[in-house]
Coordinates of C-alpha atoms in Angstrom, one line a residue:
M1 CA 0.0 0.0 0.0
A2 CA 2.8 2.4 0.9
F3 CA 4.4 1.8 -2.5
L4 CA 1.0 2.5 -4.2
I5 CA 0.5 5.8 -2.4
R6 CA 4.0 7.0 -3.0
S7 CA 3.6 6.3 -6.7
F8 CA 0.4 8.3 -6.7
L9 CA 2.0 11.3 -5.0
R10 CA 5.0 11.2 -7.4
A11 CA 2.7 11.1 -10.5
R12 CA 2.9 14.4 -12.4
S13 CA -0.2 13.8 -14.5
L14 CA -3.6 13.9 -12.8
H15 CA -4.9 11.9 -15.8
L16 CA -2.7 9.0 -14.8
I17 CA -3.9 9.2 -11.2
M18 CA -7.5 9.1 -12.1
T19 CA -7.0 6.3 -14.7
S20 CA -5.3 4.2 -12.0
S21 CA -8.0 5.1 -9.4
F22 CA -10.9 4.2 -11.7
R23 CA -9.2 0.8 -12.7
R24 CA -9.1 0.0 -9.0
L25 CA -12.7 1.1 -8.3
S26 CA -13.9 -1.4 -10.9
T27 CA -12.9 -4.2 -8.7
A28 CA -12.5 -3.1 -5.1
V29 CA -12.6 0.3 -3.3
N30 CA -9.4 1.2 -1.5
L31 CA -9.4 4.2 0.9
S32 CA -5.8 5.0 -0.2
D33 CA -7.2 5.8 -3.7
F34 CA -8.5 9.1 -2.5
L35 CA -5.3 10.3 -0.9
P36 CA -3.8 12.0 -4.0
I37 CA -6.9 13.8 -5.1
I38 CA -7.8 15.0 -1.6
T39 CA -4.4 16.2 -0.5
L40 CA -4.0 17.9 -3.9
N41 CA -7.5 19.5 -3.3
R42 CA -9.1 18.7 -6.7
P43 CA -12.9 19.2 -6.0
R44 CA -14.1 18.1 -9.4
E45 CA -12.0 15.0 -9.5
I46 CA -13.0 14.1 -5.9
R47 CA -16.7 14.2 -6.8
E48 CA -16.1 12.3 -10.0
T49 CA -14.2 9.6 -8.1
F50 CA -17.0 9.3 -5.5
G51 CA -19.6 9.2 -8.2
E52 CA -18.0 6.1 -9.7
M53 CA -17.8 4.2 -6.5
S54 CA -20.4 2.4 -4.3
D55 CA -20.5 3.0 -0.5
F56 CA -17.9 0.9 1.4
S57 CA -16.6 0.5 4.9
P58 CA -12.8 0.5 5.4
S59 CA -11.6 -1.5 8.4
L60 CA -10.2 0.0 11.5
S61 CA -6.7 -1.4 10.7
V62 CA -6.8 0.1 7.2
C63 CA -7.6 3.6 8.7
Q64 CA -4.9 3.2 11.3
N65 CA -2.2 2.3 8.8
L66 CA -3.2 5.1 6.5
D67 CA -3.1 7.5 9.4
E68 CA 0.5 6.6 10.2
L69 CA 1.4 7.2 6.5
L70 CA -0.4 10.5 6.5
K71 CA 1.8 11.8 9.3
T72 CA 4.8 11.7 6.8
Q73 CA 2.9 13.4 3.9
T74 CA 2.7 17.1 3.1
N75 CA -0.8 18.3 3.7
G76 CA -1.7 14.9 5.2
E77 CA -3.6 16.6 8.0
V78 CA -6.3 17.7 5.5
F79 CA -7.2 14.2 4.5
W80 CA -9.4 13.1 7.4
P81 CA -11.5 16.3 7.7
K82 CA -12.1 16.4 4.0
I83 CA -13.1 12.8 3.5
L84 CA -15.3 12.9 6.6
Q85 CA -17.0 15.9 5.1
L86 CA -17.4 14.2 1.7
S87 CA -18.9 11.1 3.3
V88 CA -21.8 13.2 4.5
T89 CA -22.3 15.6 1.6
L90 CA -22.0 12.8 -1.0
D91 CA -24.2 10.4 1.0
R92 CA -21.9 7.5 1.9
P93 CA -23.2 6.3 5.3
L94 CA -21.1 3.2 5.5
L95 CA -17.9 5.2 4.9
A96 CA -19.1 7.9 7.4
K97 CA -19.7 5.3 10.1
A98 CA -16.4 3.6 9.6
L99 CA -14.4 6.9 9.6
S100 CA -16.2 8.3 12.7
D101 CA -15.7 5.0 14.5
F102 CA -12.0 5.2 13.7
V103 CA -11.7 8.8 15.0
I104 CA -13.6 8.2 18.3
S105 CA -11.5 5.0 18.9
S106 CA -8.5 7.3 19.6
P107 CA -9.6 10.9 19.3
Q108 CA -6.5 12.3 21.1
R109 CA -4.4 11.4 18.0
H110 CA -6.4 13.7 15.7
H111 CA -6.4 17.4 15.0
N112 CA -9.4 19.5 16.2
A113 CA -10.5 20.0 12.5
T114 CA -10.9 16.2 12.3
L115 CA -12.9 16.1 15.5
I116 CA -15.2 18.9 14.4
E117 CA -16.0 17.1 11.1
T118 CA -16.5 13.9 13.1
L119 CA -19.1 15.7 15.2
V120 CA -20.9 16.6 12.0
V121 CA -21.1 12.9 11.1
L122 CA -22.3 11.9 14.5
A123 CA -25.0 14.5 14.5
F124 CA -26.1 13.5 11.0
Q125 CA -26.3 9.9 12.0
K126 CA -28.0 10.7 15.3
R127 CA -25.3 9.1 17.5
Y128 CA -25.9 11.5 20.3
T129 CA -24.1 9.6 23.1
D130 CA -20.9 9.4 21.0
F131 CA -21.4 13.0 20.0
L132 CA -21.5 14.3 23.6
S133 CA -18.5 12.3 24.6
L134 CA -16.4 13.6 21.7
Y135 CA -17.7 17.2 22.0
T136 CA -16.7 17.3 25.7
L137 CA -13.2 16.0 24.9
L138 CA -12.8 18.6 22.1
W139 CA -14.1 21.5 24.2
N140 CA -11.8 20.6 27.2
R141 CA -8.7 20.6 25.1
M142 CA -9.4 23.7 23.1
S143 CA -7.7 27.0 24.1
S144 CA -9.8 30.1 24.7
A145 CA -8.9 31.5 21.3
E146 CA -9.9 28.2 19.6
R147 CA -13.2 28.2 21.3
V148 CA -14.0 31.7 20.1
S149 CA -12.9 31.0 16.5
S150 CA -14.8 27.7 16.4
A151 CA -17.9 29.0 18.1
P152 CA -20.0 29.6 14.9
K153 CA -19.2 26.1 13.5
L154 CA -19.8 24.4 16.8
A155 CA -23.1 26.2 17.4
D156 CA -24.3 25.2 14.0
I157 CA -23.4 21.5 14.7
L158 CA -25.0 21.6 18.2
S159 CA -28.2 22.9 16.7
R160 CA -28.7 19.4 15.1
T161 CA -28.5 17.6 18.4
P162 CA -30.4 17.4 21.8
Y163 CA -27.6 19.6 23.1
W164 CA -28.7 22.7 21.1
E165 CA -28.9 24.8 24.3
T166 CA -25.1 24.5 24.6
G167 CA -25.1 26.1 21.2
V168 CA -27.1 29.0 22.6
D169 CA -24.3 29.6 25.1
L170 CA -21.8 29.6 22.3
Y171 CA -23.9 32.0 20.3
S172 CA -23.8 34.5 23.1
Q173 CA -20.0 34.6 22.8
L174 CA -20.0 35.5 19.1
S175 CA -18.5 39.0 18.4
L176 CA -20.8 39.3 15.4
P177 CA -24.3 37.8 15.9
S178 CA -25.4 35.5 13.1
V179 CA -29.0 35.3 12.1
S180 CA -28.5 32.1 10.2
I181 CA -26.9 30.4 13.3
L182 CA -29.7 31.6 15.5
Q183 CA -32.2 30.3 13.0
K184 CA -30.4 26.9 13.2
L185 CA -30.6 26.8 17.0
C186 CA -34.3 27.6 16.7
E187 CA -34.6 24.5 14.4
G188 CA -32.9 22.5 17.1
A189 CA -35.3 23.6 19.8
A190 CA -38.2 22.7 17.5
Q191 CA -36.7 19.4 16.4
F192 CA -36.2 18.1 19.9
N193 CA -39.6 19.3 21.0
S194 CA -38.4 21.8 23.5
S195 CA -40.8 24.1 25.4
E196 CA -38.2 26.7 24.8
A197 CA -38.8 26.9 21.0
C198 CA -40.9 30.1 21.2
R199 CA -38.4 31.7 23.5
M200 CA -35.7 30.9 21.0
V201 CA -37.7 32.4 18.1
A202 CA -38.3 35.6 20.1
M203 CA -34.5 36.1 20.1
L204 CA -34.5 36.4 16.3
P205 CA -34.3 40.0 15.0
E206 CA -37.2 42.0 13.7
F207 CA -38.0 42.1 9.9
V208 CA -35.1 39.9 8.7
G209 CA -35.1 37.1 11.3
V210 CA -38.1 35.1 10.1
P211 CA -37.7 31.4 11.1
S212 CA -36.7 28.9 8.5
D213 CA -39.1 26.5 6.7
A214 CA -37.5 23.6 8.7
F215 CA -38.4 25.3 11.9
F216 CA -42.1 25.5 11.0
D217 CA -42.1 21.9 9.8
E218 CA -40.5 20.6 13.1
F219 CA -42.5 22.9 15.4
L220 CA -45.9 21.9 14.0
R221 CA -45.0 18.2 13.8
H222 CA -44.2 18.2 17.5
H223 CA -47.6 19.8 18.4
P224 CA -50.3 17.1 17.8
T225 CA -53.7 18.0 16.4
T226 CA -55.5 15.1 18.2
A227 CA -58.4 16.0 20.5
D228 CA -56.4 15.5 23.7
W229 CA -53.6 17.8 22.6
T230 CA -55.4 20.4 20.5
D231 CA -55.8 23.1 23.3
N232 CA -52.1 22.9 24.4
S233 CA -50.9 22.8 20.8
L234 CA -53.1 25.7 19.8
T235 CA -51.8 27.8 22.7
A236 CA -48.2 27.1 21.5
V237 CA -49.1 28.0 17.9
G238 CA -50.9 31.1 19.0
E239 CA -47.8 32.2 21.0
L240 CA -45.7 31.7 17.9
F241 CA -48.1 33.8 15.8
S242 CA -47.9 36.6 18.3
I243 CA -44.2 36.7 18.0
I244 CA -44.5 36.7 14.1
K245 CA -46.7 39.7 14.4
K246 CA -44.5 41.5 16.9
K247 CA -41.4 40.9 14.7
H248 CA -43.1 42.1 11.5
W249 CA -42.3 38.8 9.7
V250 CA -43.7 37.6 6.4
V251 CA -43.3 33.9 6.2
S252 CA -42.4 31.9 3.1
V253 CA -44.9 30.1 0.9
N254 CA -43.6 26.7 2.2
A255 CA -44.1 27.8 5.8
A256 CA -47.7 28.9 4.9
H257 CA -48.4 25.5 3.5
Y258 CA -47.1 23.8 6.7
I259 CA -49.3 26.0 8.8
A260 CA -52.3 25.4 6.5
D261 CA -51.9 21.6 6.6
W262 CA -51.6 21.6 10.4
F263 CA -54.9 23.5 10.8
K264 CA -56.7 21.3 8.3
K265 CA -55.8 18.3 10.3
T266 CA -57.5 19.6 13.4
G267 CA -60.9 19.6 11.6
S268 CA -61.9 22.7 13.5
W269 CA -60.8 25.4 11.1
D270 CA -61.6 26.6 7.6
V271 CA -58.3 27.2 5.8
A272 CA -57.8 29.2 2.5
L273 CA -54.5 29.8 0.8
N274 CA -53.7 32.3 -2.0
V275 CA -56.2 34.8 -0.6
I276 CA -55.9 38.3 -2.2
I277 CA -57.3 41.1 0.0
E278 CA -57.9 44.1 -2.2
E279 CA -59.1 46.7 0.4
T280 CA -59.8 45.6 4.0
T281 CA -62.2 42.7 3.8
C282 CA -61.0 39.1 3.4
P283 CA -63.0 37.5 0.5
A284 CA -62.7 34.0 2.2
C285 CA -64.1 34.7 5.7
K286 CA -65.5 38.3 5.2
T287 CA -63.4 39.5 8.2
K288 CA -62.3 43.1 8.1
L289 CA -58.5 43.6 8.6
Q290 CA -57.2 46.3 10.8
V291 CA -56.7 49.6 8.9
L292 CA -53.2 51.0 9.1
E293 CA -53.4 54.6 10.2
L294 CA -50.6 57.1 9.3
T295 CA -50.0 60.4 11.1
D296 CA -48.1 63.5 9.9
E297 CA -45.7 63.0 12.9
Y298 CA -44.9 59.5 11.8
C299 CA -44.4 60.5 8.2
K300 CA -42.1 63.4 9.2
S301 CA -40.0 61.1 11.4
L302 CA -39.8 58.6 8.4
A303 CA -38.9 61.5 6.0
D304 CA -36.1 62.7 8.3
E305 CA -34.7 59.2 8.7
F306 CA -34.9 58.5 5.0
F307 CA -33.2 61.9 4.2
R308 CA -30.4 61.2 6.7
R309 CA -29.7 57.6 5.4
T310 CA -30.0 58.3 1.7
F311 CA -29.0 61.9 1.0
L312 CA -26.5 62.4 3.8
G313 CA -25.3 58.9 4.5
E314 CA -24.0 57.4 7.7
C315 CA -20.7 59.3 7.7
T316 CA -19.0 62.2 6.0
D317 CA -17.6 59.9 3.3
D318 CA -21.2 59.2 2.2
L319 CA -22.2 62.8 1.9
Y320 CA -23.8 63.7 -1.4
L321 CA -23.5 60.2 -2.9
A322 CA -27.0 60.5 -4.2
T323 CA -26.9 64.1 -5.3
T324 CA -24.7 67.3 -5.3
P325 CA -24.5 70.1 -2.9
S326 CA -26.2 72.5 -5.3
E327 CA -29.0 70.1 -6.1
L328 CA -29.6 69.5 -2.4
K329 CA -29.8 73.2 -1.9
S330 CA -32.3 73.5 -4.7
L331 CA -34.4 70.7 -3.1
R332 CA -34.5 72.6 0.2
Q333 CA -35.4 75.9 -1.4
F334 CA -38.1 74.2 -3.5
L335 CA -39.8 72.6 -0.5
S336 CA -39.4 75.7 1.7
G337 CA -41.2 77.7 -1.0
Q338 CA -44.3 75.5 -0.9
V339 CA -47.3 77.0 0.9
S340 CA -48.6 73.5 1.8
P341 CA -47.6 69.9 1.3
F342 CA -48.4 67.9 -1.9
D343 CA -51.3 65.5 -2.2
C344 CA -49.6 63.5 -4.9
V345 CA -46.0 63.0 -6.1
I346 CA -45.6 61.5 -9.6
D347 CA -42.6 59.6 -11.0
F348 CA -42.9 61.4 -14.3
I349 CA -40.8 59.2 -16.6
N350 CA -42.2 56.0 -15.1
A351 CA -45.8 57.3 -15.4
M352 CA -45.3 58.3 -19.0
C353 CA -43.9 54.9 -19.9
F354 CA -46.6 52.8 -18.2
L355 CA -49.4 55.0 -19.4
K356 CA -47.9 54.6 -22.9
I357 CA -47.9 58.4 -23.5
P358 CA -45.7 59.5 -26.4
F359 CA -42.9 61.9 -25.6
E360 CA -44.4 64.5 -28.1
R361 CA -45.2 67.8 -26.5
N362 CA -48.8 68.2 -27.7
K363 CA -50.0 64.6 -27.4
A364 CA -48.1 64.2 -24.1
G365 CA -49.8 67.4 -22.7
I366 CA -53.3 66.2 -23.6
Q367 CA -52.9 62.6 -22.4
F368 CA -50.9 63.4 -19.2
T369 CA -53.5 66.1 -18.3
E370 CA -56.2 63.4 -18.6
A371 CA -54.2 61.2 -16.3
L372 CA -54.0 64.0 -13.7
R373 CA -57.8 64.6 -14.1
K374 CA -58.5 60.9 -13.3
L375 CA -56.2 61.1 -10.2
H376 CA -58.1 64.3 -9.1
H377 CA -61.5 62.6 -9.5
M378 CA -60.5 59.2 -8.0
F379 CA -58.5 60.5 -5.0
N380 CA -59.5 64.1 -4.7
F381 CA -55.9 65.3 -5.2
H382 CA -55.4 69.0 -5.6
R383 CA -51.6 69.6 -5.3
F384 CA -49.4 67.5 -7.6
C385 CA -45.6 67.4 -8.0
L386 CA -43.9 65.9 -11.1
V387 CA -40.4 64.6 -10.4
G388 CA -37.9 63.3 -12.9
R389 CA -34.6 63.7 -14.5
G390 CA -34.0 66.5 -17.1
N391 CA -36.4 65.4 -19.8
P392 CA -37.1 68.4 -22.2
L393 CA -40.8 67.7 -21.9
M394 CA -40.9 68.8 -18.3
K395 CA -39.9 72.3 -19.3
N396 CA -41.9 72.6 -22.5
K397 CA -44.5 75.4 -22.7
V398 CA -46.9 73.5 -25.0
F399 CA -46.9 70.5 -22.6
W400 CA -47.7 72.8 -19.6
E401 CA -50.4 74.8 -21.4
H402 CA -52.7 71.7 -21.2
I403 CA -52.0 71.3 -17.5
K404 CA -52.7 74.9 -16.8
Q405 CA -56.1 74.5 -18.5
L406 CA -56.8 71.7 -16.1
G407 CA -55.9 74.0 -13.2
D408 CA -58.3 76.6 -14.5
Q409 CA -61.1 74.0 -14.7
T410 CA -60.6 72.2 -11.4
G411 CA -58.4 74.3 -9.2
V412 CA -55.6 71.8 -9.0
S413 CA -52.0 73.0 -8.8
V414 CA -49.2 71.1 -10.5
F415 CA -45.5 71.7 -9.8
S416 CA -42.3 70.1 -11.1
F417 CA -38.9 69.3 -9.7
V418 CA -36.3 68.4 -12.3
T419 CA -33.1 66.6 -11.1
E420 CA -29.8 66.4 -12.8
N421 CA -29.3 63.6 -15.3
K422 CA -26.8 61.8 -13.1
S423 CA -28.9 62.1 -9.9
Q424 CA -31.1 59.4 -8.4
D425 CA -34.4 61.0 -9.0
D426 CA -36.3 58.3 -7.2
L427 CA -34.8 59.4 -3.9
F428 CA -36.2 62.9 -4.5
M429 CA -39.8 61.7 -5.2
L430 CA -39.8 59.3 -2.2
Y431 CA -38.5 62.0 0.1
M432 CA -41.0 64.6 -1.2
A433 CA -43.9 62.2 -0.7
L434 CA -42.8 61.4 2.8
W435 CA -42.1 65.1 3.6
S436 CA -45.7 66.0 2.5
G437 CA -47.2 63.9 5.3
A438 CA -49.9 61.3 5.8
Q439 CA -52.2 62.6 3.1
C440 CA -49.7 62.3 0.2
Y441 CA -49.5 59.5 -2.3
L442 CA -46.8 58.4 -4.7
V443 CA -47.7 57.4 -8.3
S444 CA -45.2 54.9 -9.8
N445 CA -44.7 51.3 -10.7
D446 CA -41.1 51.3 -9.5
Q447 CA -40.7 49.3 -6.3
Y448 CA -37.6 51.2 -5.3
R449 CA -36.0 47.9 -4.0
Q450 CA -32.5 49.2 -4.3
H451 CA -33.2 51.9 -1.7
R452 CA -35.3 49.7 0.6
Y453 CA -32.4 47.2 0.7
T454 CA -29.7 49.8 1.5
V455 CA -31.3 51.7 4.3
G456 CA -31.2 48.9 6.9
P457 CA -33.9 46.4 8.0
A458 CA -35.9 48.6 10.2
L459 CA -36.3 51.5 7.8
K460 CA -36.8 49.0 4.9
F461 CA -39.8 47.6 6.7
K462 CA -41.2 51.1 7.4
L463 CA -40.8 52.1 3.7
S464 CA -42.4 48.9 2.5
Q465 CA -45.3 49.4 4.8
W466 CA -45.7 53.0 3.8
Q467 CA -45.5 52.1 0.1
S468 CA -48.2 49.4 0.6
I469 CA -50.7 52.0 1.6
R470 CA -49.5 55.1 -0.1
Q471 CA -48.1 54.1 -3.5
I472 CA -50.5 54.0 -6.5
N473 CA -49.8 51.5 -9.2
I474 CA -50.4 52.3 -12.9
R475 CA -52.4 49.7 -14.9
P476 CA -53.2 50.8 -18.5
A477 CA -55.6 47.8 -18.9
H478 CA -57.4 48.7 -15.8
G479 CA -60.6 50.8 -16.3
H480 CA -59.3 53.8 -14.4
H481 CA -55.5 53.3 -15.1
F482 CA -54.7 53.4 -11.4
L483 CA -54.9 50.8 -8.7
R484 CA -55.8 51.9 -5.2
P485 CA -53.2 50.9 -2.6
S486 CA -54.2 48.7 0.3
L487 CA -55.5 50.2 3.6
Y488 CA -54.7 47.4 6.0
D489 CA -51.7 46.6 8.3
T490 CA -49.4 44.3 6.4
R491 CA -48.5 42.2 9.5
L492 CA -50.2 39.0 10.7
H493 CA -53.7 39.6 12.0
G494 CA -55.8 37.7 14.4
S495 CA -56.1 35.6 17.6
V496 CA -57.0 32.1 18.8
E497 CA -60.6 33.2 19.2
A498 CA -61.1 35.0 15.9
G499 CA -58.7 33.1 13.6
W500 CA -55.7 34.5 11.7
H501 CA -54.7 36.1 8.4
I502 CA -51.0 35.4 7.8
P503 CA -49.1 37.2 5.0
Y504 CA -46.6 35.1 3.0
E505 CA -44.2 35.6 0.2
D506 CA -44.8 34.0 -3.1
K507 CA -41.7 34.2 -5.4
T508 CA -43.9 33.8 -8.5
T509 CA -45.8 37.0 -7.8
K510 CA -45.1 39.7 -10.4
R511 CA -47.7 42.1 -9.4
G512 CA -46.3 45.6 -8.7
Q513 CA -47.5 45.9 -5.1
F514 CA -45.5 46.3 -1.9
S515 CA -47.8 44.7 0.6
P516 CA -47.9 40.9 0.7
V517 CA -50.2 39.9 -2.1
H518 CA -51.0 36.4 -0.8
W519 CA -52.6 35.7 2.6
L520 CA -53.4 32.5 4.5
C521 CA -56.9 32.8 6.0
I522 CA -57.6 30.6 9.0
S523 CA -61.1 30.9 10.5
P524 CA -62.9 28.8 13.2
K525 CA -65.7 26.6 11.9
H526 CA -69.1 27.6 13.2

């Protein structure tokens, strides 16, 4: 065997190595066949080799002999962690069992990296007694620095075992909290039927910390729907739903299906998926959802925070990234010169495109004026502001003559703010609408995702919620061209007594709305 391995390591052609390996695999699998490709770190060749072989179980003596040889090889220490990892990821349970048995037979002779990958195998194979013994040995021999550096990996592994609470202690030591690791620990609490599952979920952050699909699957599976257990289970599920509402979470479509299936099994609830709530009344159960009220004070606070995060940035290096000093000065002068806030801010270029209005001054003037007239009649808007980059149409006299006639007929006032061509005009229209207060609406089909995802999770949620009830979508095929925004709170609604309406994300949705389009309706049978 030693001669074979040395000949492999001396081979200069990877082709010769693989040809020799495949010839061997056609008759019998030899653990040493993997030594060259693993120590040389050839991921593609490693997977090809494993793909050609069936599962096998090397004996303890073979592993011991190879381990002695590895101590004399360059990079030999990477072999055991790598092949342990591959035995799990490529689904070779016999190999995984043999390798983990070899390691735990004499763990003191192995590096920490090997022990950590062995813990992964033991957790995967549910060998929890062996897991605890090896974990205790590893932890006791680690230095303080090693414990800190390995904490994320160990917490993740512990989340798959009954010892997940030990992972919570490790998580508290992380210098940078990880949402994904905490989500894994929540899965562990649910998987092992802990009464602490809801407490764990409550540790997840608002907005971005929604529990994983696996959590919902495990949590609901461990709460029976039989008559003897329904009350206790329903109390636990109700507690989970209260946390979801408090945290402003929108669950995934998979989680929604897990929840729907669980309630169907009880036989006591009417369940409807794919519910679309246009205004405030659920079409499935006829329940009215809570209306989301905006105040001028809230909008002012939101406008100030948005201005600080987008126009000024978090530090002096960010200053004027979205605009220029002169343009920012123009914005302030423009707003300070207004006698009252706007009722409606319009994304001019976006509206022209989606209304299919030609950029020809006379036709554009006539058709855009009619769009303003419809907005005036539908929403009782009186003060409009058109915002956009320096399109010549926005300064054309013929175009504005038609709009002035509308003002003479209806009393509406229409203003415009033209940004520089290089500026991010969408920031200006968002800010102006927020600055104008609770009565102002924004007309656009742009979802402004790039800004919602760069202002931080808390402000992102507030913007999304504001858009859901204050942004008007354009639909040329629609009878009035404009779709009214929703009026309701976009969070989970309901209680154990009244039932629930749970918003969920559907990746196939292409509709230009900002509130969750799909809802899960759960109502008690009467």
